[in-house]
Short mmCIF file of C-alpha atoms and ligand atoms in Angstrom, two decimals:
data_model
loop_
_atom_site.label_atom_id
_atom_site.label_comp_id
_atom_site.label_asym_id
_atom_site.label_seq_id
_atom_site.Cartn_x
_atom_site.Cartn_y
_atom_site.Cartn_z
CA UNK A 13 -21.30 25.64 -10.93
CA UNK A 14 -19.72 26.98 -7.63
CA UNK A 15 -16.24 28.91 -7.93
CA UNK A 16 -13.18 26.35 -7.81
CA UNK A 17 -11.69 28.11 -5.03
CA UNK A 18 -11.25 29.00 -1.23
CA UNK A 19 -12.25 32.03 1.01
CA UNK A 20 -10.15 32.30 3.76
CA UNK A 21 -11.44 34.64 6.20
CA UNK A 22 -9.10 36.45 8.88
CA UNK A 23 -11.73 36.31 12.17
CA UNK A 24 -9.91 39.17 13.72
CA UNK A 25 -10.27 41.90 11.21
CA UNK A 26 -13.09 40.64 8.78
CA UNK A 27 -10.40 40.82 5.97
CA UNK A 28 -10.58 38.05 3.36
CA UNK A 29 -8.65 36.18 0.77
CA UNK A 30 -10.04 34.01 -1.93
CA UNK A 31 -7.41 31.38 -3.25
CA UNK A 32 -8.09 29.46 -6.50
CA UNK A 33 -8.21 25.63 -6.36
CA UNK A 34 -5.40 24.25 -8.87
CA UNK A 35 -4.97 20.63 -9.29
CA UNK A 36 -6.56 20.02 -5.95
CA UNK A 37 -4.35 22.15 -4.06
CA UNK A 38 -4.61 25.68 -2.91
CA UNK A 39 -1.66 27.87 -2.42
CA UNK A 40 -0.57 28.64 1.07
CA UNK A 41 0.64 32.14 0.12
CA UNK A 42 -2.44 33.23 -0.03
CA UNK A 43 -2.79 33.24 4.25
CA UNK A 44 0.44 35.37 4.38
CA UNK A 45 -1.38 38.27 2.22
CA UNK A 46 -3.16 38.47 5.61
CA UNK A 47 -0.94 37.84 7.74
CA UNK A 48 2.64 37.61 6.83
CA UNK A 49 3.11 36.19 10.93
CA UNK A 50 0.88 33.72 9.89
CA UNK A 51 1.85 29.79 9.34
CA UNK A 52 0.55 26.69 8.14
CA UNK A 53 1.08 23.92 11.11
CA UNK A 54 1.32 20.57 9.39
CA UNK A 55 3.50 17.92 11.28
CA UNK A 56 4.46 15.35 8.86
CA UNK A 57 3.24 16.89 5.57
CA UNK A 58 -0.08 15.17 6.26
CA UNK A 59 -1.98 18.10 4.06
CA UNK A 60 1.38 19.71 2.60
CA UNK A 61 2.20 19.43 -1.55
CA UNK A 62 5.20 20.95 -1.55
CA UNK A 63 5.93 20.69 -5.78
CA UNK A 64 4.84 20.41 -8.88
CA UNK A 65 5.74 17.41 -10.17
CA UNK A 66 5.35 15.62 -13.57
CA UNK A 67 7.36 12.21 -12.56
CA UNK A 68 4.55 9.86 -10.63
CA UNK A 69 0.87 9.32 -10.32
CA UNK A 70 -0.85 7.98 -7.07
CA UNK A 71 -4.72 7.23 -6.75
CA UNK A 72 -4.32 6.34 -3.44
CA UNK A 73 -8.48 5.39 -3.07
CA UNK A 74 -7.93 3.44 -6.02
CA UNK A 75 -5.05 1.89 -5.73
CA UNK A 76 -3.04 3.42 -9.40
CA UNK A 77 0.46 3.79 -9.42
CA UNK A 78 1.84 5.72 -12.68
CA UNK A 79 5.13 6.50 -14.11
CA UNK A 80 5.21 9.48 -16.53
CA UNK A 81 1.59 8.21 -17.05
CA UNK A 82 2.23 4.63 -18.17
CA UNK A 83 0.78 1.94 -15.32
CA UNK A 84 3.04 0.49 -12.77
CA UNK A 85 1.27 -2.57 -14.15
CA UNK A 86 2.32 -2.12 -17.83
CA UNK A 87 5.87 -1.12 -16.88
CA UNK A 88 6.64 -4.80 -14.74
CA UNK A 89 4.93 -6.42 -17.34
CA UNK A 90 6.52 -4.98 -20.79
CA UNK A 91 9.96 -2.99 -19.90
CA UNK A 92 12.99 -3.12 -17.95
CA UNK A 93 14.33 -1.29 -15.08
CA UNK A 94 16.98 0.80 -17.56
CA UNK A 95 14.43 1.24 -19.80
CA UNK A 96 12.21 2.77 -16.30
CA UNK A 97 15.57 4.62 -15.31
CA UNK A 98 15.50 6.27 -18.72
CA UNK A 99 11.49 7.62 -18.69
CA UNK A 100 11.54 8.54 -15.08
CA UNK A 101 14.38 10.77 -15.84
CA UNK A 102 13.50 11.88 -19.47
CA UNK A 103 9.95 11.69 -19.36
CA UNK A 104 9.54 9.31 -22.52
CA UNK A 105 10.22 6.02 -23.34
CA UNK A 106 13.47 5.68 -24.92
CA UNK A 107 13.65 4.51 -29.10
CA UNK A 108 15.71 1.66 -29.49
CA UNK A 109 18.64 4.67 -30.67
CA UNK A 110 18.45 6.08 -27.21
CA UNK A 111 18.02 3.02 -25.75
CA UNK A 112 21.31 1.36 -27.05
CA UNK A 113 23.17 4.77 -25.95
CA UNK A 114 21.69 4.60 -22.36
CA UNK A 115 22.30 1.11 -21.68
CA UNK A 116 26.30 1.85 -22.81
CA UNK A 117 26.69 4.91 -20.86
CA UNK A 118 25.33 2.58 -17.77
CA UNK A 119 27.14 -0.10 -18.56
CA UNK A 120 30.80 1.46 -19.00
CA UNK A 121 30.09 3.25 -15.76
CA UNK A 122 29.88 0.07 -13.34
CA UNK A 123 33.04 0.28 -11.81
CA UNK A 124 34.13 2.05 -9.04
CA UNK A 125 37.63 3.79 -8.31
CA UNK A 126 39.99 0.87 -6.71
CA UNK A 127 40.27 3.49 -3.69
CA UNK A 128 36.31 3.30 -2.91
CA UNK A 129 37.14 -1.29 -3.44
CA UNK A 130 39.44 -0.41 -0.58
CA UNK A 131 38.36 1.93 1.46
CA UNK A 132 34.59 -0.36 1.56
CA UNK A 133 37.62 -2.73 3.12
CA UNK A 134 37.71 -0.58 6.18
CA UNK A 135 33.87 -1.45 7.68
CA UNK A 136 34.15 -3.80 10.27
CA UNK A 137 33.11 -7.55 9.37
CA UNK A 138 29.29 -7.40 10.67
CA UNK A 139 28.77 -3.70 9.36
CA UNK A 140 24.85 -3.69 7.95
CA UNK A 141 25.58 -3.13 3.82
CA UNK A 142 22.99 -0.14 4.22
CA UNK A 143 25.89 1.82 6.21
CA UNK A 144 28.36 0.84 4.21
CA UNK A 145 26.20 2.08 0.92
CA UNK A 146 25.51 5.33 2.89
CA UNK A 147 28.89 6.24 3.42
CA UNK A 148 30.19 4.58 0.23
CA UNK A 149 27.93 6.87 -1.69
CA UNK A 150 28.74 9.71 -0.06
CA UNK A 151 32.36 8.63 -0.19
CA UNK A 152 31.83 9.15 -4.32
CA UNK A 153 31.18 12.86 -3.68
CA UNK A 154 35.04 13.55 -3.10
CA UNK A 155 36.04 11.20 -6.43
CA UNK A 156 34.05 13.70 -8.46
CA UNK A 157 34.34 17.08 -7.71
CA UNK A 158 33.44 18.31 -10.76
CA UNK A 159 29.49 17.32 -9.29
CA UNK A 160 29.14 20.53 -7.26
CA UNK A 161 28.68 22.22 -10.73
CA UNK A 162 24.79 21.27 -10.52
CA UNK A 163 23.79 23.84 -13.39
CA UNK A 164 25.20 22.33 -15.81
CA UNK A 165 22.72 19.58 -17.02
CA UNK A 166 25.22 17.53 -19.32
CA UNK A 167 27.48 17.70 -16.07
CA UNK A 168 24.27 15.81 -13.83
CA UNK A 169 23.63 13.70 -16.75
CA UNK A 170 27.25 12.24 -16.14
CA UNK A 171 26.48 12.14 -12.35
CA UNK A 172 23.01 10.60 -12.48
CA UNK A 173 24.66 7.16 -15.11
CA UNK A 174 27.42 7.15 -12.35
CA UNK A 175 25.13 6.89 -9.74
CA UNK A 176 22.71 4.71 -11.17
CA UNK A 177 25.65 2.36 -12.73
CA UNK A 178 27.44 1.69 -9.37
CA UNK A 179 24.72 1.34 -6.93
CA UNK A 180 24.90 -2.27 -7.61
CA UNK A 181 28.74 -2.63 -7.43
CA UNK A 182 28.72 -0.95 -4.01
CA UNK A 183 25.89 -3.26 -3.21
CA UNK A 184 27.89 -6.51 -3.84
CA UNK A 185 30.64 -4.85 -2.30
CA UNK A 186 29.39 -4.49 0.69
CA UNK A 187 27.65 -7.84 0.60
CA UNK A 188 31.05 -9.98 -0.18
CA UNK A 189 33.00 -7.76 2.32
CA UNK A 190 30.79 -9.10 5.72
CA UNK A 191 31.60 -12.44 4.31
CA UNK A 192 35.20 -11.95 3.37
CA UNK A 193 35.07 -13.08 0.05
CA UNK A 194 36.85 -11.51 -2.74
CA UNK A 195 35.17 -8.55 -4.83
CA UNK A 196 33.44 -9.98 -8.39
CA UNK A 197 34.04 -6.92 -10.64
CA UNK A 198 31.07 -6.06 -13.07
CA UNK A 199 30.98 -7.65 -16.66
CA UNK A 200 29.78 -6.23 -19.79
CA UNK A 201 27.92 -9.05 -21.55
CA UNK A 202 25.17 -9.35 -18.88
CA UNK A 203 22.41 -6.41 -18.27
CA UNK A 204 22.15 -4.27 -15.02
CA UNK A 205 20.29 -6.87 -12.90
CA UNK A 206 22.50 -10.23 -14.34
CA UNK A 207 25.56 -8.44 -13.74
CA UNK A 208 24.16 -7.70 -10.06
CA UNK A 209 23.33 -11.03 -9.14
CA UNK A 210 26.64 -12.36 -10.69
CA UNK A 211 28.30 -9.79 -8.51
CA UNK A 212 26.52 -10.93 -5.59
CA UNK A 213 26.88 -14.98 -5.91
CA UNK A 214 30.08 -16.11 -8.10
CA UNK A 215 33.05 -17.01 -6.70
CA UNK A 216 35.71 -18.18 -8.91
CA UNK A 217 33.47 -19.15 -12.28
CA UNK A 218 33.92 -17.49 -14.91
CA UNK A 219 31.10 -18.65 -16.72
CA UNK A 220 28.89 -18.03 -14.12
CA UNK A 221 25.50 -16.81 -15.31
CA UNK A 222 22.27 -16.12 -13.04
CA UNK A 223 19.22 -17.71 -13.14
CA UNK A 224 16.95 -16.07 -16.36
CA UNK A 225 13.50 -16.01 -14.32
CA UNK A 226 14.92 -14.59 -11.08
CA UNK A 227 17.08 -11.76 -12.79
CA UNK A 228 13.62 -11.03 -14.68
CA UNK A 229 12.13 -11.12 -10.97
CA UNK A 230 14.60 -8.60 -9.50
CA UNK A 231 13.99 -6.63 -12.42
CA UNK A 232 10.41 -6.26 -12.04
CA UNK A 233 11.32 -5.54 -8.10
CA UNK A 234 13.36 -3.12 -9.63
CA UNK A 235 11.18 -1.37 -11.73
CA UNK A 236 7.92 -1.49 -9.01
CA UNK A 237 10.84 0.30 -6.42
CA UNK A 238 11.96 2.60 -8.47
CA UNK A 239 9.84 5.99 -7.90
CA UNK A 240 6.78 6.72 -5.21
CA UNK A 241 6.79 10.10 -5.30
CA UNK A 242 7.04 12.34 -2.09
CA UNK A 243 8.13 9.65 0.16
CA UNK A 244 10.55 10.49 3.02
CA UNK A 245 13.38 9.61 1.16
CA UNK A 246 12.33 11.71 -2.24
CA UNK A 247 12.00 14.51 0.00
CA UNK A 248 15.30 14.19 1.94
CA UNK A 249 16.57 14.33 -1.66
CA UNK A 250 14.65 17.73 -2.68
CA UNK A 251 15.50 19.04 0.95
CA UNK A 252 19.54 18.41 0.40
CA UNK A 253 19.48 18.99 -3.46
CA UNK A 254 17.49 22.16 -2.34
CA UNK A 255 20.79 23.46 -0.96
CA UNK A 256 22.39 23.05 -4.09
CA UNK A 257 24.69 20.01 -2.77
CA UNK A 258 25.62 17.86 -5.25
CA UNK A 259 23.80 14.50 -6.10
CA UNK A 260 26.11 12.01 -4.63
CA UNK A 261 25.80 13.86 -0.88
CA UNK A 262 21.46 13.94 -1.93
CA UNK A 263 21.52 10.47 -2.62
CA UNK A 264 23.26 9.66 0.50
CA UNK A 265 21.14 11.22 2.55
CA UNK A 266 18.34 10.05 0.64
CA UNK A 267 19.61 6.51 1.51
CA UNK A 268 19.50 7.61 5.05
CA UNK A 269 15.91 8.47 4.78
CA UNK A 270 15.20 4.81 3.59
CA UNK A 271 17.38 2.78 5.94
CA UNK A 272 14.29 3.54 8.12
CA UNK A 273 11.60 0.92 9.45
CA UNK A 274 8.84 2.58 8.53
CA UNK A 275 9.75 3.19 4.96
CA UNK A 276 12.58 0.98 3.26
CA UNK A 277 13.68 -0.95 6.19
CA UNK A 278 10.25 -2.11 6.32
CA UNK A 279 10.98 -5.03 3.99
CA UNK A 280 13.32 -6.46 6.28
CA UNK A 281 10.83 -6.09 9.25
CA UNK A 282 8.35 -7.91 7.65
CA UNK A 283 10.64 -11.08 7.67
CA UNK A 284 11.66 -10.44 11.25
CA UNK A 285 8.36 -10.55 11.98
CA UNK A 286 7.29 -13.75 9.93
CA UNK A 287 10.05 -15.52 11.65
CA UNK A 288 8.67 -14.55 14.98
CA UNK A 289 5.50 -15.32 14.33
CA UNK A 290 6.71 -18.77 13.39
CA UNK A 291 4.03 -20.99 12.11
CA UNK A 292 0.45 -20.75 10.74
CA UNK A 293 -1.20 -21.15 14.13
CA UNK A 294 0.45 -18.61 16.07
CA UNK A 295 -1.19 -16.08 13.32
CA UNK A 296 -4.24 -15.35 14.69
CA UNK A 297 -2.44 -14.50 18.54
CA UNK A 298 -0.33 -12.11 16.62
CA UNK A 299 -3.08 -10.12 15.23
CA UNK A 300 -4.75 -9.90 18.66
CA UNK A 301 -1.16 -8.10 19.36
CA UNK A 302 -1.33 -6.32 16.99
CA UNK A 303 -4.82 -4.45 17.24
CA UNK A 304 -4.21 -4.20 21.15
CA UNK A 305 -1.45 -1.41 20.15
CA UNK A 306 1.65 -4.07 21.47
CA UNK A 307 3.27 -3.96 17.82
CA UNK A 308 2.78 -2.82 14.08
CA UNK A 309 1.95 -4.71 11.19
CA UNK A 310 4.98 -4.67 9.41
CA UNK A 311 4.17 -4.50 5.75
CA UNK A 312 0.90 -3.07 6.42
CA UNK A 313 -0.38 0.19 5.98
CA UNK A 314 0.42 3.49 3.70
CA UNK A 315 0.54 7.19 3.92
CA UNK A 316 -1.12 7.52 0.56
CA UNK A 317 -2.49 4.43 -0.61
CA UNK A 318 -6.27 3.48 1.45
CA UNK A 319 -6.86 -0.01 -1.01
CA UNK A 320 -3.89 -2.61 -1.81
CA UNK A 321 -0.91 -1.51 -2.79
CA UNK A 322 -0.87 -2.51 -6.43
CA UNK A 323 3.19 -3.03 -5.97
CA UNK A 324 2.30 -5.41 -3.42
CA UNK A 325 -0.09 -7.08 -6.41
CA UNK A 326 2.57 -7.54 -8.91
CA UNK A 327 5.13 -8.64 -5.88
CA UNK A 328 2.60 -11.61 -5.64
CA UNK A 329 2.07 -12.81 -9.06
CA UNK A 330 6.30 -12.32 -9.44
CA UNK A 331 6.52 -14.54 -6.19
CA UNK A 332 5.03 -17.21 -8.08
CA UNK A 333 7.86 -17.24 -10.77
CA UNK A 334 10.38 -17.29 -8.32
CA UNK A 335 9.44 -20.08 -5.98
CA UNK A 336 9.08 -22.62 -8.95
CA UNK A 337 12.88 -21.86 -9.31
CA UNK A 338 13.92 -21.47 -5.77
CA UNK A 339 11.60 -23.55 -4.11
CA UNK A 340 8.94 -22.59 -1.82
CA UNK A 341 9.37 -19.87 1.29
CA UNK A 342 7.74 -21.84 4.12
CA UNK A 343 7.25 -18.22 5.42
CA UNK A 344 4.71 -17.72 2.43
CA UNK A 345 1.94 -19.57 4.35
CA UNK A 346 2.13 -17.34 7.48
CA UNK A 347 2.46 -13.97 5.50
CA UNK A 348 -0.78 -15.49 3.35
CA UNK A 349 -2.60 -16.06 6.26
CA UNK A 350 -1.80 -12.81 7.80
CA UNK A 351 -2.98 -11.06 5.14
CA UNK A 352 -6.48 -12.91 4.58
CA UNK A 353 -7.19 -12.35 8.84
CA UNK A 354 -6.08 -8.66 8.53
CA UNK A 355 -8.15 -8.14 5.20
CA UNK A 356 -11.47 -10.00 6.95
CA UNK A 357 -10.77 -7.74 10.52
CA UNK A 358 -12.35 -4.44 11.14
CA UNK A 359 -9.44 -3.29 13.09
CA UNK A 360 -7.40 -2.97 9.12
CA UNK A 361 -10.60 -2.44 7.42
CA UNK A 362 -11.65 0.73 9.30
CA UNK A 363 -7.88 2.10 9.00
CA UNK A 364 -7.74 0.92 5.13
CA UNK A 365 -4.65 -0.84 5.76
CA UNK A 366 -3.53 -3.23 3.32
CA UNK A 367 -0.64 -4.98 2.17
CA UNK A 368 2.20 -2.60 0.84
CA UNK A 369 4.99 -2.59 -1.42
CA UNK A 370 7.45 -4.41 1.31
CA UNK A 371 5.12 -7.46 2.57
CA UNK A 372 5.60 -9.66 -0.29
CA UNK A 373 8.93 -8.58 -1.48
CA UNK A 374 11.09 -9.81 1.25
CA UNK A 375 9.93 -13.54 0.99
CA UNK A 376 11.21 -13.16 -2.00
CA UNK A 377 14.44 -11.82 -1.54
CA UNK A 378 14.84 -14.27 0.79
CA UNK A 379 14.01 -17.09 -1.53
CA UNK A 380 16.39 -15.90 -3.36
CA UNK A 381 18.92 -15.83 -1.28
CA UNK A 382 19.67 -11.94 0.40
CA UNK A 383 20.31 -11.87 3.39
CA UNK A 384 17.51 -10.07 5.26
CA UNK A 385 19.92 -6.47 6.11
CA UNK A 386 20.59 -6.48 1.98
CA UNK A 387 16.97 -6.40 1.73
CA UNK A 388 17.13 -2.52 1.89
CA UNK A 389 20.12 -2.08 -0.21
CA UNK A 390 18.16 -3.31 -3.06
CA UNK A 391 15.04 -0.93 -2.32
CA UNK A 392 17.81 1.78 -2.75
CA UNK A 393 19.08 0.45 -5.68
CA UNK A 394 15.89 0.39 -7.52
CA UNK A 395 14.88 3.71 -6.01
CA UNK A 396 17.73 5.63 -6.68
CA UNK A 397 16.37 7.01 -10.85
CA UNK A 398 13.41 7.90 -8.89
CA UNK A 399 15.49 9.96 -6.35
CA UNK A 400 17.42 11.80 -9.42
CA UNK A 401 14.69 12.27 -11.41
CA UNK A 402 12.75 14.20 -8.51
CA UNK A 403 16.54 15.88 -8.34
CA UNK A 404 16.54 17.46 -11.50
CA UNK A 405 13.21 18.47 -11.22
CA UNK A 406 13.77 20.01 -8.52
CA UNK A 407 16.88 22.01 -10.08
CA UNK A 408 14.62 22.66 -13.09
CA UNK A 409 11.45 24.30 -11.29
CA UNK A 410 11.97 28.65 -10.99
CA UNK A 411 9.62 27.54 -7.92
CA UNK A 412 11.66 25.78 -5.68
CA UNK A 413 14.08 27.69 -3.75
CA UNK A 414 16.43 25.88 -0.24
CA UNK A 415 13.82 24.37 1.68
CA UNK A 416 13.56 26.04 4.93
CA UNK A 417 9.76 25.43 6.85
CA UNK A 418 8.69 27.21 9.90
CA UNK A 419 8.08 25.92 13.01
CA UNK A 420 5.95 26.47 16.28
CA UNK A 421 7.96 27.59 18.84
CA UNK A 422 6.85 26.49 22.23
CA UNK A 423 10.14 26.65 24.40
CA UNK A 424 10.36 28.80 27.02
CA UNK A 425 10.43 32.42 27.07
CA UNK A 426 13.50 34.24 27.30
CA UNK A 427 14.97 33.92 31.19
CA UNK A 428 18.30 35.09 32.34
CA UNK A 429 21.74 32.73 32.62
CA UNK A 430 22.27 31.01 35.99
CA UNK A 431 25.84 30.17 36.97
CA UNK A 432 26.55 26.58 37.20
CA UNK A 433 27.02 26.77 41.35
CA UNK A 434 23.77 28.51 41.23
CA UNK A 435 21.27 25.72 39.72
N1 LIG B 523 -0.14 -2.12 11.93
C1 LIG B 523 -1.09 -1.79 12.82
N2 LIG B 523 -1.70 -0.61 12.88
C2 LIG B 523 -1.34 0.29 11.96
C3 LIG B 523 -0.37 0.04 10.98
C4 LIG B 523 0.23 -1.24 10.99
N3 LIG B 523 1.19 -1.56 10.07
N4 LIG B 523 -0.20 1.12 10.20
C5 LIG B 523 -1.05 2.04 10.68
N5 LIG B 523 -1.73 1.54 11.73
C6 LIG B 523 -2.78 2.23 12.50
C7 LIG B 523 -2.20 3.31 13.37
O1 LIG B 523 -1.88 2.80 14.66
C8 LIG B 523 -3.32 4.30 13.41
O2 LIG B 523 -4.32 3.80 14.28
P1 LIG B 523 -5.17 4.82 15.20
O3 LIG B 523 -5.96 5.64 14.21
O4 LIG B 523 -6.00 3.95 16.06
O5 LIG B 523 -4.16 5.64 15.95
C9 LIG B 523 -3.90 4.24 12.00
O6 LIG B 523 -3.61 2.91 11.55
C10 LIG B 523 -3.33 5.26 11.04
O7 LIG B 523 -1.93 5.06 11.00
P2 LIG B 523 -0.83 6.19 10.93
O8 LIG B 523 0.40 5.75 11.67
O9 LIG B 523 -1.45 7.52 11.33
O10 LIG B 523 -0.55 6.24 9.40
P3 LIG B 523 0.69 6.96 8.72
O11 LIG B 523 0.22 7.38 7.38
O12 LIG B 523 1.31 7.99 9.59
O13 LIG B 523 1.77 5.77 8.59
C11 LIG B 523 2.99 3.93 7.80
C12 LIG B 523 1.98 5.03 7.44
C13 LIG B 523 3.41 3.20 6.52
C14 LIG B 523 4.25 4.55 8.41
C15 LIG B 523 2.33 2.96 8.80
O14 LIG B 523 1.19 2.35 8.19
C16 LIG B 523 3.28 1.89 9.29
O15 LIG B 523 4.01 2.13 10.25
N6 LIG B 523 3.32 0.66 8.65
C17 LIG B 523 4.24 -0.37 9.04
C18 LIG B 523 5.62 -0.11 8.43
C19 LIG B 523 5.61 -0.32 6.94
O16 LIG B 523 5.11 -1.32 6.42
N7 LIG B 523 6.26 0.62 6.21
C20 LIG B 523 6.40 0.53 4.76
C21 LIG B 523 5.57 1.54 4.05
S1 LIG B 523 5.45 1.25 2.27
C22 LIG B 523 7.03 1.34 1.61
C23 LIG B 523 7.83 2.52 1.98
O17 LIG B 523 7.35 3.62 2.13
O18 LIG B 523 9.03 2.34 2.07
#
């Protein structure tokens, strides 16, 4: 059998370096042994693995999606999004012990301090809930100092259930304040995604209790959201956790990194674009659009994953459940068609782009009720274990040290300072 490795071979001088291949990478310190001048150039990470990382699998060819090893599939069908929360950041399944501790910690953790209630106030009426949730989140940073002690892993521990308990309080907060309704504070007797929904829709019941089958849904969307592994947003929270910030400043900036159109913000794209397409005829006109280089297909396409998304699959089979509660999205016919002439034309077929995570998911949110700019909020509520999982594994690994890549310098060489009367 032929050696598992590479030879690299420096042209110049004949000298060589032969790098072992482990797990399908090689290391890049191998070039600087002949040539410590000497850099990678990879825009976008396109070849790059920058960690070792236990947390997620991805088969992009074949379309697998893993948590800890356990399919994405098995996950939406059997567990819950705390129970998710719990592996991604342990590593196993929790026993029903652990379990009934976790869900406590998260649950006694929902509220926020009445300043952050108020000083949410302070957005302007129209404010999209994604820059309220940046800044809100960041906001937390200065309500727990103690945070900036990042070595201490019972002091994260504390951080991480904060973070992952109020994400949905700030949420709903930000929600009810572009409407000018009155806060709904979290309740104990319903789980994480009930007591989200009833955060987001009562006004003035107490008895009000969501809908069984669409907190189940938003669960599932939950769950499918909540880790993908070095997506922009992952890595914006390595690259700020590198510098030892602490987690609520990572996560903001890791909800930055979403808020993006071509990664979280895609979701509410997709709807944008379903409106504007309009109705089942126009569909095929569209597509002509599209492969003519005039627009993208929103909800289309992936970095890593060259066959369907098998988020996107669930998403489906969950839409289902939903619209026999909510009634039918009239939007579901267009986005169905869309997907059946993309899938059939060799414009997608030659690029391997399928459906992603966000095609199907905002039709449902919709359904549901969200307005399309919360549609992102809830991506970042499901993704945020994912985002402090990859956190602490970061902190953990005697590999990783601030990230800091190179660059290509092609700016001009150095020139002499011309007076402003002179230019
Ligand atoms: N519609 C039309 N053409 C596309 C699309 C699309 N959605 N996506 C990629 N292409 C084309 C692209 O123009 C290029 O064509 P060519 O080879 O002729 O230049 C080719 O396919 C390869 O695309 P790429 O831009 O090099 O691929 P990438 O890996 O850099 O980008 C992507 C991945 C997700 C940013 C991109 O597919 C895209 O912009 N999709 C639409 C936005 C979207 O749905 N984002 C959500 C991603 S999944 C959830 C998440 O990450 O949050």
């Amino acid at each position: 059998m032929a050696e598992e490795s590479f030879t690299i071979i420096d042209n110049r001088s004949g000298n060589e370096v032969t790098v072992p291949i482990v797990d399908g990478t090689i290391s890049s310190a191998a070039l600087r042994q002949l040539d410590k001048g000497m850099w990678f150039y990879d825009p976008a990470y396109l070849s790059t693995a920058n960690c070792d990382s236990k947390i997620t699998f991805i088969d992009g060819a074949e379309g697998i999606l893993r948590y800890r090893g356990y399919p994405i599939e098995q996950l939406a069908d059997s567990s819950s999004f705390l129970e998710v929360c719990y592996l991604l950041l342990h590593g196993e399944l929790p026993t029903q012990a652990q379990s009934d501790v976790w869900v406590d910690h998260i649950t006694n953790h929902t509220y926020v301090h009445e300043n952050i209630a108020r000083f949410m106030q302070g957005f302007r009426y129209d404010a999209h809930p994604m820059g309220t949730l940046v800044s809100t989140v960041a906001g937390l940073s200065t309500f727990y100092p103690e945070a900036k002690d990042i070595d201490d892993p019972h002091n994260r521990m504390i951080q991480i259930i904060r973070l992952i308990a109020k994400m949905p309080t700030m949420a709903a907060f930000a929600y009810k304040n572009r409407l000018g309704l009155p806060y709904e504070y979290p309740v104990n007797n319903l789980g994480y995604t009930g007591n989200f929904l009833r955060m987001m829709w009562n006004v003035a019941d107490p008895s009000f209790e969501p809908d069984p089958i669409l907190t189940k849904a938003l669960d599932v969307l939950f769950i499918l959201h909540a880790d993908h592994e070095q997506n922009c947003s992952t890595t914006t929270m390595r690259t700020v956790g590198s510098s030892q910030a602490d987690p609520y400043s990572a996560v903001a900036a890791a909800t930055c990194g979403l808020y993006g159109p071509l990664h979280g913000g895609a979701n509410e794209k997709v709807i944008r674009m379903l409106h504007e397409i309009g109705s089942y005829e126009n569909v095929d006109a569209y597509v002509e659009k599209v492969k003519s280089g005039e627009m993208l297909l929103q909800g289309f396409g992936h970095r890593v994953y060259k066959n369907y998304d098998p988020r996107a699959k669930i998403i489906k089979q969950t839409a289902d459940r939903v619209f026999n509660v909510t009634g039918m999205n009239p939007l579901l016919d267009i986005a169905m068609k869309l997907e059946e002439v993309a899938l059939s034309d060799s414009y997608f077929v030659d690029r391997s782009l399928y459906p992603n995570v966000d095609f199907y998911s905002g039709l449902i949110y919709e359904a549901m009720g969200f307005p399309m700019d919360m549609f992102t909020v809830l991506f970042a509520i499901g993704r945020t274990p994912g985002w402090l999982a990859h956190w602490q594994e970061m902190l953990d690994d005697p590999e990783q040290k601030i990230y800091r890549p190179r660059q290509k310098y092609t700016g001009p060489d150095e020139r002499s300072y011309v007076a402003i009367g002179n230019r």
